[in-house]
Each structure stands twice: as structure tokens, then as C-alpha cells.
CSV table of C-alpha atoms in Angstrom, one decimal:
chain,number,residue,atom,x,y,z
O,1,MET,CA,45.7,75.3,100.6
O,2,GLN,CA,42.2,76.7,100.5
O,3,PHE,CA,39.7,73.9,100.5
O,4,THR,CA,36.3,74.1,98.8
O,5,ARG,CA,33.6,71.6,98.3
O,6,ARG,CA,34.5,71.3,94.6
O,7,ASN,CA,38.1,70.1,95.4
O,8,LEU,CA,37.5,68.2,98.7
O,9,LEU,CA,36.6,65.0,96.9
O,10,LYS,CA,39.7,65.2,94.6
O,11,THR,CA,42.0,66.0,97.6
O,12,THR,CA,40.6,63.1,99.6
O,13,ALA,CA,41.2,60.8,96.6
O,14,ALA,CA,44.8,62.0,96.3
O,15,ALA,CA,45.3,61.4,100.0
O,16,SER,CA,44.0,57.8,99.7
O,17,VAL,CA,46.7,57.2,97.1
O,18,ALA,CA,49.3,58.4,99.5
O,19,ILE,CA,48.1,56.0,102.2
O,20,ALA,CA,48.2,53.2,99.7
O,21,ALA,CA,51.8,54.0,98.7
O,22,PRO,CA,53.4,55.5,101.9
O,23,HIS,CA,56.9,54.9,100.7
O,24,LEU,CA,56.4,57.8,98.3
O,25,TRP,CA,55.9,60.3,101.1
O,26,LEU,CA,59.6,60.9,102.0
O,27,PRO,CA,59.8,63.7,104.5
O,28,SER,CA,63.5,64.6,104.2
O,29,GLU,CA,64.5,67.9,102.6
O,30,ALA,CA,67.2,65.8,100.9
O,31,HIS,CA,64.5,64.9,98.3
O,32,ALA,CA,64.1,68.5,97.2
O,33,ALA,CA,64.9,69.0,93.5
O,34,THR,CA,68.1,70.8,92.8
O,35,LEU,CA,70.5,71.0,89.8
O,36,LYS,CA,73.7,69.0,90.1
O,37,LYS,CA,76.9,69.9,88.2
O,38,GLY,CA,77.6,67.6,85.4
O,39,GLU,CA,74.2,66.0,85.4
O,40,PRO,CA,71.3,66.6,82.9
O,41,ILE,CA,68.3,68.7,83.9
O,42,LYS,CA,65.5,66.3,84.6
O,43,VAL,CA,61.9,67.3,83.9
O,44,GLY,CA,58.7,65.2,84.3
O,45,LEU,CA,56.3,64.7,81.4
O,46,LEU,CA,53.0,63.7,83.0
O,47,PHE,CA,50.4,63.0,80.3
O,48,SER,CA,48.1,60.2,79.3
O,49,LEU,CA,49.4,58.0,76.5
O,50,THR,CA,46.5,55.6,76.9
O,51,GLY,CA,42.8,55.9,77.7
O,52,ALA,CA,40.1,58.5,76.9
O,53,LEU,CA,42.5,61.5,77.2
O,54,ALA,CA,45.3,60.1,75.0
O,55,VAL,CA,44.0,61.9,71.8
O,56,PRO,CA,45.3,65.3,72.9
O,57,GLU,CA,47.8,64.2,75.6
O,58,GLU,CA,50.0,61.9,73.5
O,59,ASP,CA,50.7,64.8,71.2
O,60,SER,CA,51.6,66.9,74.2
O,61,THR,CA,54.3,64.3,75.2
O,62,LEU,CA,55.5,64.2,71.6
O,63,VAL,CA,55.8,67.9,71.1
O,64,LEU,CA,57.6,68.4,74.4
O,65,GLN,CA,60.2,65.8,73.4
O,66,TYR,CA,60.6,67.7,70.1
O,67,ALA,CA,61.0,71.0,71.9
O,68,PHE,CA,63.6,69.7,74.3
O,69,ASP,CA,65.5,68.0,71.5
O,70,GLU,CA,65.5,71.4,69.8
O,71,ILE,CA,66.7,73.1,72.9
O,72,ASN,CA,69.4,70.5,73.5
O,73,LYS,CA,70.7,70.8,69.9
O,74,ASN,CA,71.0,74.6,70.5
O,75,GLY,CA,73.1,74.1,73.7
O,76,GLY,CA,70.5,73.1,76.2
O,77,VAL,CA,70.0,75.4,79.2
O,78,ASN,CA,73.2,77.2,80.0
O,79,GLY,CA,75.0,74.4,78.2
O,80,VAL,CA,73.3,71.6,80.1
O,81,PRO,CA,70.9,69.2,78.3
O,82,VAL,CA,67.3,68.7,79.4
O,83,GLU,CA,66.3,65.1,80.1
O,84,PRO,CA,62.5,64.4,80.0
O,85,VAL,CA,61.2,61.6,82.2
O,86,ILE,CA,58.1,60.3,80.5
O,87,VAL,CA,55.2,58.6,82.4
O,88,ASP,CA,51.7,57.4,81.3
O,89,ALA,CA,49.0,58.7,83.5
O,90,LYS,CA,46.5,56.3,81.8
O,91,SER,CA,43.6,58.8,81.9
O,92,ASP,CA,43.2,57.9,85.6
O,93,PHE,CA,43.2,60.7,88.2
O,94,ASN,CA,44.7,58.4,90.9
O,95,VAL,CA,47.6,57.6,88.5
O,96,TYR,CA,48.2,61.3,87.9
O,97,SER,CA,48.5,61.8,91.6
O,98,GLU,CA,50.7,58.7,92.2
O,99,LYS,CA,53.1,59.5,89.3
O,100,THR,CA,53.5,63.1,90.5
O,101,LYS,CA,54.9,61.8,93.7
O,102,GLU,CA,57.2,59.4,91.9
O,103,LEU,CA,58.5,62.2,89.6
O,104,ILE,CA,59.1,64.6,92.4
O,105,LEU,CA,60.4,62.3,95.1
O,106,ARG,CA,62.1,59.4,93.2
O,107,GLU,CA,63.1,61.0,89.9
O,108,LYS,CA,63.8,64.4,91.5
O,109,VAL,CA,62.7,66.4,88.5
O,110,ILE,CA,63.1,70.1,88.7
O,111,ALA,CA,59.7,70.8,87.0
O,112,LEU,CA,56.6,69.0,85.8
O,113,PHE,CA,54.8,69.4,82.5
O,114,GLY,CA,51.4,67.8,82.5
O,115,CYS,CA,47.7,67.4,82.5
O,116,TYR,CA,45.0,68.3,79.9
O,117,THR,CA,41.9,68.4,82.2
O,118,SER,CA,41.4,70.6,85.2
O,119,ALA,CA,40.3,67.4,87.1
O,120,SER,CA,43.8,65.9,86.6
O,121,ARG,CA,45.5,69.2,87.4
O,122,LYS,CA,43.5,69.5,90.7
O,123,ALA,CA,44.4,65.9,91.5
O,124,ILE,CA,48.1,66.6,91.5
O,125,LEU,CA,48.2,70.2,92.8
O,126,PRO,CA,48.1,69.2,96.5
O,127,THR,CA,51.4,67.3,96.0
O,128,VAL,CA,52.9,70.0,93.9
O,129,MET,CA,52.1,72.6,96.5
O,130,GLN,CA,53.1,70.5,99.5
O,131,ARG,CA,56.5,70.0,98.0
O,132,ASP,CA,56.7,73.6,96.8
O,133,HIS,CA,57.4,72.3,93.3
O,134,LEU,CA,56.5,73.6,89.9
O,135,LEU,CA,53.9,72.6,87.3
O,136,TYR,CA,53.7,73.9,83.8
O,137,TYR,CA,50.0,73.5,82.8
O,138,PRO,CA,49.9,74.0,79.0
O,139,THR,CA,46.3,74.2,78.0
O,140,CYS,CA,43.1,76.3,78.4
O,141,TYR,CA,41.4,76.2,81.8
O,142,GLU,CA,38.6,77.9,83.7
O,143,GLY,CA,40.6,80.2,86.1
O,144,ALA,CA,39.2,80.9,89.6
O,145,GLU,CA,42.6,79.6,90.9
O,146,CYS,CA,45.6,81.3,92.3
O,147,THR,CA,48.6,79.1,93.2
O,148,GLN,CA,52.2,79.9,93.7
O,149,ASN,CA,53.4,76.7,92.0
O,150,THR,CA,52.0,76.8,88.5
O,151,ILE,CA,52.8,78.5,85.2
O,152,CYS,CA,50.0,78.3,82.6
O,153,THR,CA,50.6,78.8,78.9
O,154,GLY,CA,47.1,78.2,77.6
O,155,PRO,CA,44.1,80.7,77.5
O,156,LEU,CA,41.8,81.5,80.3
O,157,ALA,CA,38.0,82.0,79.8
O,158,ASN,CA,38.4,85.7,79.2
O,159,GLN,CA,40.8,84.8,76.3
O,160,HIS,CA,38.5,82.5,74.3
O,161,SER,CA,34.8,82.2,75.2
O,162,GLN,CA,34.5,85.9,75.8
O,163,ASP,CA,35.1,86.4,72.1
O,164,LEU,CA,33.5,83.2,70.8
O,165,ILE,CA,30.1,83.6,72.4
O,166,PRO,CA,29.2,87.0,71.0
O,167,PHE,CA,30.7,86.1,67.6
O,168,MET,CA,28.4,83.1,67.4
O,169,VAL,CA,25.4,85.0,68.6
O,170,GLU,CA,26.0,87.7,65.9
O,171,LYS,CA,26.6,85.2,63.1
O,172,PHE,CA,24.0,82.5,63.9
O,173,GLY,CA,21.5,83.7,66.4
O,174,LYS,CA,20.8,84.1,70.1
O,175,LYS,CA,19.6,80.6,71.1
O,176,VAL,CA,22.3,78.3,72.4
O,177,PHE,CA,22.6,74.8,74.0
O,178,PHE,CA,25.6,74.0,76.2
O,179,VAL,CA,27.1,70.5,76.2
O,180,GLY,CA,30.2,69.5,78.2
O,181,SER,CA,32.1,66.7,79.9
O,182,ASN,CA,31.2,66.2,83.5
O,183,TYR,CA,34.0,67.8,85.5
O,184,VAL,CA,35.2,71.1,86.8
O,185,TRP,CA,36.5,72.8,83.6
O,186,PRO,CA,33.4,72.5,81.5
O,187,LYS,CA,31.1,73.6,84.4
O,188,GLU,CA,33.3,76.6,85.3
O,189,SER,CA,33.8,77.5,81.7
O,190,ASN,CA,30.1,77.5,81.1
O,191,LYS,CA,29.6,79.8,84.1
O,192,ASN,CA,31.9,82.2,82.2
O,193,ALA,CA,30.1,81.6,78.9
O,194,LYS,CA,26.7,82.4,80.6
O,195,VAL,CA,28.0,85.8,81.5
O,196,TRP,CA,29.2,86.5,77.9
O,197,LEU,CA,25.9,85.1,76.6
O,198,GLU,CA,23.8,87.4,78.7
O,199,LYS,CA,25.9,90.4,77.7
O,200,ALA,CA,25.4,89.4,74.0
O,201,GLY,CA,21.6,89.2,74.5
O,202,GLY,CA,21.6,85.5,74.0
O,203,GLU,CA,19.3,82.8,75.5
O,204,LEU,CA,20.4,79.5,77.0
O,205,LEU,CA,18.0,76.7,76.1
O,206,GLY,CA,19.7,73.8,77.9
O,207,GLU,CA,22.8,72.6,79.6
O,208,GLU,CA,23.9,68.9,79.6
O,209,TYR,CA,27.0,67.1,80.9
O,210,ILE,CA,28.1,63.6,80.0
O,211,PRO,CA,30.6,61.4,81.9
O,212,LEU,CA,34.3,62.0,80.9
O,213,GLY,CA,35.1,59.4,78.3
O,214,SER,CA,31.5,58.6,77.4
O,215,SER,CA,30.6,58.1,73.8
O,216,GLU,CA,26.8,58.0,74.1
O,217,PHE,CA,25.2,61.3,73.0
O,218,GLY,CA,21.8,60.0,71.8
O,219,PRO,CA,19.8,61.5,74.7
O,220,VAL,CA,21.6,64.8,74.6
O,221,LEU,CA,21.1,65.1,70.9
O,222,GLY,CA,17.5,64.3,71.4
O,223,LYS,CA,17.2,67.3,73.8
O,224,ILE,CA,19.0,69.5,71.3
O,225,ARG,CA,16.6,68.5,68.5
O,226,ASP,CA,13.7,69.4,70.6
O,227,ALA,CA,15.2,72.7,71.8
O,228,LYS,CA,16.2,73.9,68.3
O,229,PRO,CA,19.1,76.1,69.2
O,230,ASP,CA,20.9,78.4,66.7
O,231,PHE,CA,24.3,76.9,67.8
O,232,ILE,CA,25.8,74.5,70.3
O,233,PHE,CA,28.6,75.5,72.7
O,234,SER,CA,30.8,72.5,73.5
O,235,THR,CA,33.2,71.8,76.3
O,236,VAL,CA,33.3,68.1,75.5
O,237,VAL,CA,36.9,66.8,75.6
O,238,GLY,CA,39.0,63.8,74.5
O,239,ALA,CA,37.5,60.7,72.9
O,240,SER,CA,34.0,62.0,73.9
O,241,ASP,CA,34.5,65.1,71.7
O,242,ILE,CA,35.2,62.9,68.6
O,243,ALA,CA,32.1,60.8,69.4
O,244,PHE,CA,29.9,63.9,69.8
O,245,HIS,CA,30.9,65.4,66.4
O,246,LYS,CA,30.4,62.0,64.6
O,247,GLN,CA,26.9,61.4,66.2
O,248,PHE,CA,25.9,65.0,65.5
O,249,LYS,CA,26.3,64.4,61.7
O,250,GLN,CA,25.0,60.8,61.8
O,251,GLU,CA,21.8,62.0,63.5
O,252,GLY,CA,21.2,64.4,60.6
O,253,PHE,CA,22.0,67.7,62.2
O,254,LYS,CA,23.2,70.4,59.7
O,255,VAL,CA,26.3,72.4,60.4
O,256,ASP,CA,25.2,75.4,58.4
O,257,SER,CA,22.0,75.8,60.5
O,258,MET,CA,23.3,74.7,63.9
O,259,PRO,CA,27.2,74.7,64.2
O,260,ILE,CA,29.2,73.6,67.2
O,261,ALA,CA,31.3,76.3,68.8
O,262,SER,CA,34.1,74.6,70.8
O,263,LEU,CA,37.0,75.4,73.1
O,264,THR,CA,38.7,72.0,72.4
O,265,THR,CA,38.0,70.7,68.9
O,266,GLY,CA,41.1,71.4,66.9
O,267,GLU,CA,43.2,69.8,64.2
O,268,ILE,CA,44.1,66.7,66.3
O,269,GLU,CA,40.4,65.9,67.1
O,270,THR,CA,39.3,66.6,63.5
O,271,ARG,CA,42.0,64.3,62.1
O,272,ALA,CA,40.9,61.6,64.5
O,273,MET,CA,37.2,61.9,63.7
O,274,GLY,CA,37.6,62.6,60.0
O,275,ALA,CA,37.4,66.1,58.3
O,276,ASP,CA,33.8,65.4,57.2
O,277,PHE,CA,32.7,65.5,60.8
O,278,GLY,CA,34.6,68.6,61.7
O,279,ALA,CA,34.0,70.8,58.6
O,280,GLY,CA,32.0,73.9,59.3
O,281,HIS,CA,32.3,73.9,63.1
O,282,PHE,CA,34.2,76.6,65.1
O,283,LEU,CA,37.0,76.7,67.6
O,284,SER,CA,38.4,79.5,69.7
O,285,ALA,CA,42.2,79.2,70.4
O,286,PRO,CA,45.4,81.3,70.2
O,287,TYR,CA,47.0,79.0,67.7
O,288,PHE,CA,46.0,77.2,64.4
O,289,GLN,CA,48.2,75.3,62.1
O,290,THR,CA,47.3,77.6,59.2
O,291,LEU,CA,48.9,80.7,60.9
O,292,ASP,CA,50.9,82.4,58.2
O,293,ASN,CA,54.2,83.4,59.6
O,294,PRO,CA,57.8,82.1,59.1
O,295,THR,CA,58.1,80.8,62.7
O,296,ASN,CA,54.9,78.7,62.4
O,297,GLN,CA,55.9,77.4,59.0
O,298,LYS,CA,59.3,76.3,60.5
O,299,PHE,CA,57.5,74.7,63.5
O,300,VAL,CA,55.0,72.8,61.4
O,301,GLU,CA,57.5,71.5,58.9
O,302,GLY,CA,60.1,70.6,61.5
O,303,PHE,CA,57.7,68.9,63.8
O,304,LEU,CA,55.9,66.9,61.1
O,305,LYS,CA,59.2,65.7,59.5
O,306,SER,CA,60.6,64.7,62.9
O,307,LYS,CA,60.2,61.3,64.5
O,308,TYR,CA,57.6,62.9,66.8
O,309,GLY,CA,55.2,64.0,64.1
O,310,LYS,CA,53.6,60.6,63.5
O,311,ASN,CA,50.0,61.9,64.0
O,312,GLY,CA,50.3,64.3,61.1
O,313,THR,CA,49.2,67.6,62.4
O,314,THR,CA,49.9,70.4,64.8
O,315,HIS,CA,47.3,71.8,67.2
O,316,TYR,CA,46.6,74.6,69.7
O,317,ASN,CA,47.3,72.4,72.7
O,318,MET,CA,50.5,71.2,71.2
O,319,GLU,CA,51.7,74.7,70.5
O,320,GLU,CA,50.9,75.9,74.0
O,321,THR,CA,52.8,72.9,75.3
O,322,TYR,CA,55.8,73.6,73.0
O,323,LEU,CA,55.8,77.2,74.3
O,324,SER,CA,56.0,75.9,77.9
O,325,ALA,CA,59.3,74.3,77.2
O,326,TYR,CA,60.8,77.7,76.2
O,327,VAL,CA,59.1,79.4,79.1
O,328,PHE,CA,60.9,76.9,81.3
O,329,LYS,CA,64.2,77.4,79.6
O,330,ALA,CA,64.0,81.2,80.1
O,331,GLY,CA,62.8,80.9,83.7
O,332,LEU,CA,65.6,78.5,84.6
O,333,GLU,CA,68.2,80.7,83.0
O,334,LYS,CA,66.8,83.7,84.8
O,335,ALA,CA,66.7,81.9,88.2
O,336,ALA,CA,70.3,80.7,87.7
O,337,ALA,CA,71.5,84.2,87.1
O,338,ALA,CA,69.6,85.5,90.1
O,339,VAL,CA,70.4,82.9,92.8
O,340,GLY,CA,73.3,80.8,91.3
O,341,VAL,CA,72.9,77.4,89.6
O,342,GLU,CA,73.5,75.5,92.8
O,343,ASN,CA,70.6,77.3,94.5
O,344,VAL,CA,68.0,76.9,91.8
O,345,THR,CA,64.8,75.2,93.0
O,346,PRO,CA,61.4,74.7,91.4
O,347,ARG,CA,60.1,77.7,93.3
O,348,SER,CA,62.9,80.0,92.3
O,349,ILE,CA,62.2,79.2,88.7
O,350,ARG,CA,58.6,80.1,89.1
O,351,ASP,CA,59.4,83.3,91.0
O,352,ASN,CA,61.8,84.4,88.3
O,353,SER,CA,59.4,83.6,85.4
O,354,GLY,CA,57.1,86.7,85.7
O,355,GLY,CA,57.4,88.9,82.6
O,356,ILE,CA,59.2,86.3,80.5
O,357,ARG,CA,58.6,86.9,76.8
O,358,ILE,CA,58.7,84.3,74.0
O,359,GLU,CA,59.3,86.4,70.9
O,360,ASP,CA,58.0,86.0,67.4
O,361,ALA,CA,61.2,84.2,66.3
O,362,VAL,CA,60.4,81.3,68.7
O,363,SER,CA,56.6,81.4,69.2
O,364,PRO,CA,54.6,79.9,66.4
O,365,GLU,CA,51.5,82.0,67.4
O,366,GLY,CA,53.6,85.2,67.8
O,367,LEU,CA,54.8,87.1,70.9
O,368,ILE,CA,53.4,85.9,74.3
O,369,TRP,CA,54.6,86.7,77.8
O,370,ILE,CA,54.0,85.5,81.3
O,371,ASP,CA,52.0,87.8,83.6
O,372,GLU,CA,54.1,89.1,86.5
O,373,ASN,CA,51.3,88.6,89.0
O,374,ASN,CA,49.2,85.6,88.1
O,375,PHE,CA,51.7,83.6,86.0
O,376,ASN,CA,49.2,83.0,83.2
O,377,THR,CA,49.9,84.1,79.6
O,378,TRP,CA,49.2,87.2,77.6
O,379,LEU,CA,48.2,86.1,74.1
O,380,LYS,CA,46.1,86.9,71.1
O,381,PRO,CA,42.7,85.1,71.0
O,382,LYS,CA,41.5,83.8,67.6
O,383,ILE,CA,38.5,82.1,66.2
O,384,GLY,CA,38.8,79.5,63.4
O,385,GLN,CA,36.3,77.6,61.2
O,386,CYS,CA,37.1,74.0,60.2
O,387,GLN,CA,37.4,73.5,56.5
O,388,ALA,CA,36.8,70.5,54.3
O,389,ASP,CA,40.4,69.4,54.5
O,390,GLY,CA,40.5,69.5,58.4
O,391,THR,CA,42.5,72.7,58.6
O,392,PHE,CA,41.0,75.9,60.1
O,393,LYS,CA,40.4,79.2,58.5
O,394,ILE,CA,40.9,82.1,60.9
O,395,VAL,CA,37.7,84.2,60.8
O,396,LYS,CA,38.5,86.6,63.7
O,397,ALA,CA,41.7,87.5,65.6
O,398,ALA,CA,42.5,90.0,68.3
O,399,ASP,CA,44.6,93.0,67.4
O,400,LYS,CA,46.8,92.7,70.5
O,401,GLN,CA,47.6,90.4,73.4
O,402,VAL,CA,44.8,90.1,76.0
O,403,ALA,CA,45.7,90.0,79.7
O,404,PRO,CA,44.9,86.8,81.5
O,405,ASP,CA,42.2,87.3,84.1
O,406,PRO,CA,41.6,84.2,86.3
O,407,TYR,CA,38.8,85.9,88.2
O,408,SER,CA,37.1,87.7,85.3
O,409,ILE,CA,33.6,86.7,86.5
O,410,TYR,CA,34.4,86.8,90.2
O,411,PRO,CA,35.7,90.3,90.8
O,412,ASP,CA,34.7,90.2,94.4
O,413,ALA,CA,37.1,87.3,95.1
O,414,GLY,CA,40.1,89.7,94.7
O,415,THR,CA,43.2,89.8,92.6
O,416,CYS,CA,45.7,87.0,92.0
O,417,THR,CA,49.2,88.2,92.9
O,418,LYS,CA,52.5,86.4,92.9
O,419,ASP,CA,52.1,85.8,96.6
O,420,GLY,CA,48.5,84.7,96.6
O,421,LEU,CA,44.9,85.8,96.2
O,422,LYS,CA,44.6,89.4,97.6
O,423,GLY,CA,41.0,89.9,98.7
O,424,PRO,CA,39.1,93.2,99.0
O,425,ASP,CA,40.0,93.3,102.7
O,426,GLY,CA,43.7,93.3,101.8
O,427,LYS,CA,44.4,89.8,103.1
O,428,VAL,CA,46.4,87.4,101.0
O,429,ARG,CA,45.5,83.7,100.8
O,430,LYS,CA,48.1,81.4,99.3
O,431,ASN,CA,47.4,78.4,97.0
O,432,VAL,CA,43.7,78.9,96.3
O,433,ILE,CA,42.3,76.1,94.2
């Protein structure tokens, strides 16, 4: 593991949890996850069902249950059903870390699906890497990371803000104000956005961060009022995102003269806040519920009619999470063919997942595939504008899949390969976070 100042605090916090619960650190190799004949394939679902992150993460849990039900009804994985083990991380980074140990060591899951924020992902990665396990991280993130134990199905910065920033500058003007939640993903995402903004000839008027879960935006909106930007670029997440959009309108700001361009505010958040508060604003994502293709129509109708569709909408993060279940299925089948079912481990699934394609017939957003080197996803970026009914009209879409580039603004760092980060000197460092 490569330690940096930005992850030292989180790693220390994770270690303190291990000290508080030493029974979870079982050293024997007997606790490695393997598949057993005649038993279901256990996977861990590690999302927040309560707290400030429950708005997007509850739906991730629901859509994964729907996906695995769908897979099981169609014969499971090589004829074996998948059994999700569901835990509530409670929007608490220490709980994420503790539950990761329980899922790996006590429940002996073969893979983990979880986390919405980069802070929670970084809280659990030391355990995932120590046990040489496997995490499917199913949402957008900032990049600048190269591990050998993750598969990511959401977009990187070069697959959303790289398009969104110049689009907004062209449509609304060069002056922008950044607002984000106070943790690693918004800050790193804004580093990327600044690069795209400079290339587009834009001007950054201000940059503010609020505590994760906070609902008080009065001071920030006051600074925005004084600065008079042409648009706001938002990396605010969870319940805070809902509060931000509500207070934006309640304070008298006009969406037609100063819209919010977001990487997170989709159909779920808009439904939670009310369409009146979302209408007119913009989102960059690879998926929108309004995508017009037979696979998406089947997905939307099937999910919303199922017992898991209680929240009444689909969403980019849900669809990326749904895809992760099918990436897992394909990776497990490929690993079993390569090493034999009895020898499948979390690492062998990961190592056999490069190049996996989820075709149009399965993927609601259309064909995607896993990069053979960095294990992120090739996908088509899109930009949508929220309508009066809470759905999004797609106003721009890429013509073809865009390669994931985790080090797009750090070219001197090297290249992420399947074996680690290969620097300009040719040396390879493993598990760089």
C-alpha cells in the first residue's frame, strides 16, 4: 500500500477499529473466500441504509437484490445461485471498515459491492487489499488510484466533468463557482474540473466545501450571490445535495441565469427534493432513466414493478450498480473456466475480468466493457437537463465509448496497469491509493 497524507488519517481510523474488535482479524488462510460445491455464492452488499448517505445507497442495495434475483432466475452463475449478505454501513466510515471485516472473515463472501463516497471506499480498501479480496465500486470517482483489488463500473473524471465543464461554459458563460462536500472525491474532482475550465477559457470565482451531511448553505449561497457566477459546479452529495438545491431556489436564485451543473444530482435526488427544485439544472452521467432503447425500457419497467422499486425511479448510480452484478457474473464464470471452480478466489475473479463486455441486450446504457489494464469501465458520457417532471432530457451524448483514465491530470504519475502503477522510471507500485 502506498501511503499519502490524504489517506493516512483514514487508514489510522481503520486500524483503530481493528484494535477495538481484534476478534475480526483472524490470520489463518482458512478464512480465505472460496466457492464450495452445493452452497450458494455469497456476496457482500455494503451500503448505507440509514444516515446522510442513505438517499443514493439504499437504492444501490435494492437494485443489486433485483439484479441477483434476475441472475438467479436465469440459472445463477454456472447453475449456482447468488446469495447477497446485506449490511447497513449507517453512513459511518468506521462502520464501513468494521462491516468489511465481518463480511470477508465471518461471512466469507467471494466479493464485496459497496460504497458511494470515496471516503468510505478508502476506509475499507486497506482491509480489502490486506486480504487480497475484491471490491466492486459502482459509482463515479476521482481516479488517481491504482489497486489490484477493485473493479469500478462508474465514470472517472475524464468521462463526465471533461465534457460538462466546456458545455456549461459554452452555453452559460465563463464564470463559475465550485461547491462540494468536504472529502476527497469533491476536492479531487474539482482539481480535474479546474483543468477543463482553464482549457475552456473559464474563470473560477470561488470554491467552497461543506461538511458531509450538512444542510446549512446560507453562507455559501451568500458568497455565490456576491460573486455572480454564470453557473455553479456542484460535487455536493447525499442529503446535503437535496438541501443545497432547495435552498438555492428558496433564496431566490434563478436556474435560467445561474444553473447548477452536477456530477451527482439525478432522478433519485430530484424525486427526494421535489421536481420543482431540480428542474433546469444539469447532470453529467452515462445513464438516464429516459434513455430510449429496449433494454432500458425493460430494466425500468421490471425494476419499478418489482418489490425493490419502492422509491419510484431509476438513476445513474443504480444502473452502474446493476451493471456491476453482471460484470461479477461474467468474471466469475471466466475465472471458473480458467482455474477451475474449486480454485476460484476473489483475486482470480478480478484478474479474469479485464475485457469483459456487457452488451446492449443486458446493459440499459448500452455496451460497456472493463479496461484490461486499470479495471475501470469504457462508457459513453452524457449530459442531461432536469425537466419539470423530474426526468432528464439528454442534451449531449458521446458518439462512442470513452476510455477510463484514472491519471488524466497526473500524466507524470505513470500508467495504471493490471499489476500496479507503472511510473516513468519503469518501476511498478502496487495498490496505490
